[in-house]
XYZ file of C-alpha atoms in Angstrom:
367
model
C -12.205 22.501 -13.249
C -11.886 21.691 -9.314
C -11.550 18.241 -7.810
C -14.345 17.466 -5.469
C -13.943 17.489 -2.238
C -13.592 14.381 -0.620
C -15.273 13.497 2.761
C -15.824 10.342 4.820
C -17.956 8.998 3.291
C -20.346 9.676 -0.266
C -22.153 13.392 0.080
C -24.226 15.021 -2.155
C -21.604 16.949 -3.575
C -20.162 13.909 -4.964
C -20.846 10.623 -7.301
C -18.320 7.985 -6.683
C -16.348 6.981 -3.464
C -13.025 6.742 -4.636
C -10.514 4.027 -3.372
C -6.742 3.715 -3.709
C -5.256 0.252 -2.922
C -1.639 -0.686 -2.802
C -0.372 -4.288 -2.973
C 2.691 -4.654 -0.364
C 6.110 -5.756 -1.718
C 9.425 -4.364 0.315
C 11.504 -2.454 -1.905
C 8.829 -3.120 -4.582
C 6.451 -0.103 -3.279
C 8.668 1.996 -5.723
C 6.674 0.556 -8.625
C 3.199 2.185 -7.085
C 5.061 5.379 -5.909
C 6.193 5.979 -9.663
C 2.558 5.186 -11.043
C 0.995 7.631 -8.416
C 4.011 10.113 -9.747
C 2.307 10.709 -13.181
C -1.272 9.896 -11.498
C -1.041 13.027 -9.693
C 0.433 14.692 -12.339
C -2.533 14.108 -14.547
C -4.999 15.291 -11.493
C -3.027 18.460 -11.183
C -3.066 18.940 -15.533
C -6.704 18.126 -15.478
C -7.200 20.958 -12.549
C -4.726 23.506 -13.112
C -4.484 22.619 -9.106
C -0.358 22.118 -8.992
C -1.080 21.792 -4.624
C -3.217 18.987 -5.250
C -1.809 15.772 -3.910
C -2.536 11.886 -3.845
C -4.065 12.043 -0.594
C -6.461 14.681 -1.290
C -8.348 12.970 -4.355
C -9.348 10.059 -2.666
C -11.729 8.855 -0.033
C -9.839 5.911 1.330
C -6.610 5.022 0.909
C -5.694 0.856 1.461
C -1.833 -0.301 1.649
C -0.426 -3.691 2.817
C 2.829 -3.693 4.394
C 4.767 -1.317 1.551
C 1.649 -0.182 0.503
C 0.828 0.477 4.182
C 3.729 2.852 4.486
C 2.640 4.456 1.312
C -1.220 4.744 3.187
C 0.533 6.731 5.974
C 2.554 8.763 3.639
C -0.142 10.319 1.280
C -2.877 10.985 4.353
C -0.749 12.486 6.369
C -1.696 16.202 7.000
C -0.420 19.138 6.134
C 1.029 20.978 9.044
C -0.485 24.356 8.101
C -4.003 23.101 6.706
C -4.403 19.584 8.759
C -7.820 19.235 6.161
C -4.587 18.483 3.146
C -2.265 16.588 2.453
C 1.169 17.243 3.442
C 3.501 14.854 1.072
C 2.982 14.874 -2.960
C 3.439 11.556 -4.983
C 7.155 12.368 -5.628
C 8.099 12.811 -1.597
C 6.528 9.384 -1.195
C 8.666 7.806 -3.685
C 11.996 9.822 -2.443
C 11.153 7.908 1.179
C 11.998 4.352 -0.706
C 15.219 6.396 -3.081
C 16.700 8.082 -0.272
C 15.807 5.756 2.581
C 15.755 2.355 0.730
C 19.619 1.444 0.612
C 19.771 1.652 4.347
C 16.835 -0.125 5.447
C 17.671 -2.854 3.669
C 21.264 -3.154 4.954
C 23.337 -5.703 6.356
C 26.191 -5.690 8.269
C 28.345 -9.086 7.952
C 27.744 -9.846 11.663
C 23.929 -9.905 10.877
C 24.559 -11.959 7.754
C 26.361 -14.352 9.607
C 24.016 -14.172 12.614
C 20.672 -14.372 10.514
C 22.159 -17.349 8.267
C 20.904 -15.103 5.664
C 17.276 -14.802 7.281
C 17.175 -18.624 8.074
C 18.226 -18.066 12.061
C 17.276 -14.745 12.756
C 15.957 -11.580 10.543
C 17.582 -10.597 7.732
C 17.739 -6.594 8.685
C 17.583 -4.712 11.877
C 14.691 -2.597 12.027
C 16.373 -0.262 13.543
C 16.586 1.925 10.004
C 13.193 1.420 9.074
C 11.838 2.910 12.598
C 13.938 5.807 12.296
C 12.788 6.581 8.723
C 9.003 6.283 10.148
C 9.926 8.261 12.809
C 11.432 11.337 10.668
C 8.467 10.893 8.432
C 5.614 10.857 10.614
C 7.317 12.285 14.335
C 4.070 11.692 17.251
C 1.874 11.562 14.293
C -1.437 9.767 15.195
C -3.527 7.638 13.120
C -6.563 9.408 14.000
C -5.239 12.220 12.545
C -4.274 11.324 8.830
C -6.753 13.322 6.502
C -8.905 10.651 5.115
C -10.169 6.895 6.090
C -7.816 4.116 5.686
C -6.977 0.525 6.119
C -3.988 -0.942 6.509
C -3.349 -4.567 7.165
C -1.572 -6.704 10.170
C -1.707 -9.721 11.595
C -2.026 -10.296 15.315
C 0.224 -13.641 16.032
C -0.389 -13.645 19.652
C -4.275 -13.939 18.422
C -4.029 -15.944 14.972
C -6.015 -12.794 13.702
C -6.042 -10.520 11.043
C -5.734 -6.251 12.099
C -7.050 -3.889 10.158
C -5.937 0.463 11.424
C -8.842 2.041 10.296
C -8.298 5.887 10.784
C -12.482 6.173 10.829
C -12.940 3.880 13.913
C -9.358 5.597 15.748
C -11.209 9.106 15.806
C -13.936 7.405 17.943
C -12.241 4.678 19.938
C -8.861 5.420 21.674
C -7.870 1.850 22.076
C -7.895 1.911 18.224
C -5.816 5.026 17.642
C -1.831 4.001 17.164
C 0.911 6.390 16.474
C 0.898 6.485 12.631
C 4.857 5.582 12.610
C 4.220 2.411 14.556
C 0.807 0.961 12.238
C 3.763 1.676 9.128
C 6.121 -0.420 11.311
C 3.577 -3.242 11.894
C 1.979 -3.684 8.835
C 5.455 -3.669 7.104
C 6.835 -6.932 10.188
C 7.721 -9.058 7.046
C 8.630 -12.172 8.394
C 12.517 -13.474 7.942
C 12.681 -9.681 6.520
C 12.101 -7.384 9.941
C 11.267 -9.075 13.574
C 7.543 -8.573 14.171
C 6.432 -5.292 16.170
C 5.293 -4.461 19.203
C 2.234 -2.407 18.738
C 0.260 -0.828 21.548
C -2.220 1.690 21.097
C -3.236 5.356 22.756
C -5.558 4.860 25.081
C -3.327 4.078 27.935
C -4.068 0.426 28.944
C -1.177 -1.891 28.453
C -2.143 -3.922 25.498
C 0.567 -4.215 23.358
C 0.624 -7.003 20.403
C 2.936 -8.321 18.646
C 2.033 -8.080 15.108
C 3.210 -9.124 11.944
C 3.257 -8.117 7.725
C -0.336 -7.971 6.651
C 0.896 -9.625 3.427
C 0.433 -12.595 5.020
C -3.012 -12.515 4.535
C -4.092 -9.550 2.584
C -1.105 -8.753 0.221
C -3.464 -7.306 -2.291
C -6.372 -5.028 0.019
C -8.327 -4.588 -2.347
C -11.401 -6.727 -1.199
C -11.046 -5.411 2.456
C -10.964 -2.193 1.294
C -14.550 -2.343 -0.772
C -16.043 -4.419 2.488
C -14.221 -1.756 4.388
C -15.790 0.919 2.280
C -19.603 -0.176 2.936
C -18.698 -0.835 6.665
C -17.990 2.648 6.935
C -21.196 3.620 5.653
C -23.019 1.369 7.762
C -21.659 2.218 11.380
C -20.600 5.972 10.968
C -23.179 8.002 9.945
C -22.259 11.208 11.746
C -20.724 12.361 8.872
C -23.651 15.218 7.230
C -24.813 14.072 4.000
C -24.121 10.799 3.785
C -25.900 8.486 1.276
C -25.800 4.475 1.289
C -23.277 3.252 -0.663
C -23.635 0.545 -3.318
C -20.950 -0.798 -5.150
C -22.172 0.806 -8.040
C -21.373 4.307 -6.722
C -17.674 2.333 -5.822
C -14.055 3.380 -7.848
C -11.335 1.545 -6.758
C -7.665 2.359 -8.747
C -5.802 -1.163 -7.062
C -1.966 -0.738 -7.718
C 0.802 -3.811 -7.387
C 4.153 -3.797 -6.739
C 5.043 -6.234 -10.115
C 4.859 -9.555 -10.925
C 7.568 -12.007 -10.748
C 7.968 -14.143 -14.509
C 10.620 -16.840 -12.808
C 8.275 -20.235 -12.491
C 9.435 -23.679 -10.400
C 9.547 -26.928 -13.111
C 8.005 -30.157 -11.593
C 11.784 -31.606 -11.673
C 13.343 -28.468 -10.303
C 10.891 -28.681 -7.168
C 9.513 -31.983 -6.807
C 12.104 -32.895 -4.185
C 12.160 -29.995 -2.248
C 11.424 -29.771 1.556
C 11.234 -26.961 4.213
C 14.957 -25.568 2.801
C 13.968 -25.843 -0.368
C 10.558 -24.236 -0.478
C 10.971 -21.596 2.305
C 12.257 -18.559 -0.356
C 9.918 -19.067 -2.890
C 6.659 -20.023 -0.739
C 6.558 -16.305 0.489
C 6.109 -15.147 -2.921
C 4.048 -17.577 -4.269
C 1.729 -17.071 -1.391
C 1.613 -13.259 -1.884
C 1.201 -13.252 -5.155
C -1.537 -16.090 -5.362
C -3.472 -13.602 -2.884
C -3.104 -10.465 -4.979
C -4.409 -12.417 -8.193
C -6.592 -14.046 -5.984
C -8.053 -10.650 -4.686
C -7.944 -8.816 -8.147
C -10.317 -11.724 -10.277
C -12.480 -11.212 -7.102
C -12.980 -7.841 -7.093
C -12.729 -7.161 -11.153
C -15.981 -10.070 -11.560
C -17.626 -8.008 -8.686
C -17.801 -4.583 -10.764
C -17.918 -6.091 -13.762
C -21.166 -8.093 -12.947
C -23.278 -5.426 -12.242
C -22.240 -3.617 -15.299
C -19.276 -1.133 -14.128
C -16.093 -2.700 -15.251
C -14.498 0.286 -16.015
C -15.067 1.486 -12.034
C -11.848 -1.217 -11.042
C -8.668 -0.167 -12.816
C -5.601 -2.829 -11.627
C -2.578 -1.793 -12.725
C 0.601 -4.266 -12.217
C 2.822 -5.975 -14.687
C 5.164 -8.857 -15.185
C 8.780 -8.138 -14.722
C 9.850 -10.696 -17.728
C 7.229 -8.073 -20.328
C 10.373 -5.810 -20.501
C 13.798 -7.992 -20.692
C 14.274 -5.888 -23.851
C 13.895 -2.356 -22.469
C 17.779 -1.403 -21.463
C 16.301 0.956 -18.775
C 14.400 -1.884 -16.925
C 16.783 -4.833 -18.075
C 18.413 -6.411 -14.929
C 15.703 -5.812 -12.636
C 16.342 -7.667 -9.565
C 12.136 -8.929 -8.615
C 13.561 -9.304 -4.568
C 11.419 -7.750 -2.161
C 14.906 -6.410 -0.301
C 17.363 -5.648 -3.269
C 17.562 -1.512 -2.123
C 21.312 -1.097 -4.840
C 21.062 2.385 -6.124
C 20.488 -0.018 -9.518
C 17.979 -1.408 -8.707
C 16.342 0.785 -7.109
C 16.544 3.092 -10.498
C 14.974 0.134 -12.847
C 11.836 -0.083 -10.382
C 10.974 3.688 -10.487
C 11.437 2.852 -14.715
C 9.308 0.010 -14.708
C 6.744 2.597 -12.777
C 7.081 4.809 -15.284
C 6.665 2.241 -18.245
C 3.688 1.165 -16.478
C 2.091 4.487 -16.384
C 2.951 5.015 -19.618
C 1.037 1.373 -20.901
C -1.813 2.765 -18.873
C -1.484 6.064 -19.459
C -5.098 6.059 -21.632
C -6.478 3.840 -18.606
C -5.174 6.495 -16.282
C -6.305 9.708 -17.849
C -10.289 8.247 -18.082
C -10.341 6.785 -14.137
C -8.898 10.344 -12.801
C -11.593 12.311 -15.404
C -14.800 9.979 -14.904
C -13.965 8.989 -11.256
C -11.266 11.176 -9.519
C -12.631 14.552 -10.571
C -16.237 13.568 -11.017
């Protein structure tokens, strides 16, 4: 049994257009990474394929900050077939393992400096860029093997970005180096400083751009509008049918669930010091839910329920599991530690899904 092959855009040869979406969260994108581990494993069992990878089973891929990076990671192509995918699941999670500790490093002079994130960002980016940069080299978004979307948000503008790889193959001012759309969407305020991002088309335009978590932490919605769009304005591609949401699969992946809550007398009397920490998460996670009743009463009025798999979890569900006990819910905490308990709590939700898994990648991935 072969996986279909994907196009841009819903052929003949094909019944559903299949979507990956991945929440952002900093360190957090280990969680996703660790679910797409044994997701990929079970498209390679259910194929006897073991050179299929993540990026070649679906026909967009949508990431927010983290989740952006993880976009850029599985599309990228393969340097001897550019049509594939060059990273599996597992290299995509060894970018956070091996990577993580020192992109989310401090020196004391920035900790003193930042006033822990209050005067100044909390990490150089300096790390992070040269990660992208040994990832991806002059790679340009244009050239990663599927669609995308990945978000930003334009501060100079007060708008929201969205790199679409579709609309950079046709419009240079829309095509980015793929290293700098990872550094952009991933801008988390009081986390990175916001990024410069100009693209290839050789008129100065460069705009300074911030984590599309601000708006779009979950991209799940802009990825289905994204998804019909696509149909809509690009029908070069040979074969293509309309697209209803009907003939729409969308496997929407977050980066956990934080179980800590704010009492009425703990927060009552808080101001700007008080709220500024937890405001970012209760924003980006009020989104995500947000986002995911959306999009699950979408599909499940019109009678496909099963077409939306969301898989996330609440950090407090496994205080008892010694493997996962301790975990550390911070968008930034990179310890070796912690870093070990996220890629469990992946696994542990792969493994609560696992039943969930194994029908979306028969009846959707490999349909």
């Amino acid at each position: 049994m072969g996986v279909k092959p994907v196009a841009s855009g819903n052929t003949t040869s094909q019944k559903y257009f299949r979507i990956l979406s991945i929440d952002g969260g900093g360190i957090r994108g280990i969680i996703p990474a660790a679910v797409l581990t044994k997701v990929e494993e079970a498209i390679r069992s259910k194929t006897n394929d073991n050179n299929l990878k993540i990026g070649d089973c679906f026909d967009m891929i949508a990431g927010t900050s983290t989740g952006g990076i993880l976009t850029c990671v599985y599309l990228a192509p393969d340097t001897a077939n550019p049509a594939k995918a060059r990273f599996s699941a597992k290299d995509a999670l060894n970018l956070y393992m091996q990577n993580g500790d020192e992109i989310f490093d401090r020196s004391a002079w920035k900790r003193i400096v930042s006033l822990g994130g209050l005067a100044d960002e909390k990490y150089s980016a300096e790390m992070l860029e040269k990660t992208l940069k040994n990832y991806f080299g002059d790679l340009e978004l244009c050239q990663l093997i599927q669609p995308c979307l990945i978000t930003a948000y334009n501060t100079k503008r007060y708008e929201s970005f969205f790199y679409t790889q579709h609309d950079a193959k046709i419009k240079p001012e829309r095509n980015f180096l793929v290293r700098d759309v990872a550094r952009a969407t991933s801008a988390a305020p009081t986390y990175f400083e916001m990024a410069l991002s100009e693209s290839l088309d050789n008129i100065p335009n460069a705009a300074p751009m911030i984590d599309g978590g601000v708006f779009a932490n979950n991209p799940a919605a802009c990825a289905l509008v994204e998804a019909l769009r696509l149909h809509k304005v690009a029908p070069t591609t040979e074969n293509m049918l309309p697209l209803e949401i009907s003939n729409v699969a969308i496997l929407s992946l977050g980066t956990g669930k934080k179980t800590a809550s704010i009492s009425y007398k703990e927060g009552k009397d808080w101001g700007l010091a008080g709220w500024a920490k937890p405001l970012i998460s209760i924003l980006m996670d009020g989104v995500a839910q947000t986002v995911t009743y959306q999009v699950e009463t979408v599909f499940e009025s019109i009678g496909v329920k099963n077409q939306f798999l969301r898989i996330d979890g609440e950090f407090g569900d496994y205080k008892n599991n010694l493997d996962i006990e301790g975990i550390d819910s911070s968008m930034d905490n990179a310890s070796t530690d912690n870093m070990r308990r996220l890629e469990r709590f992946g696994q542990q939700l792969a493994q609560n899904y696992r039943t969930q898994i194994d029908d979306f990648v028969t009846n959707y991935l490999l349909s």
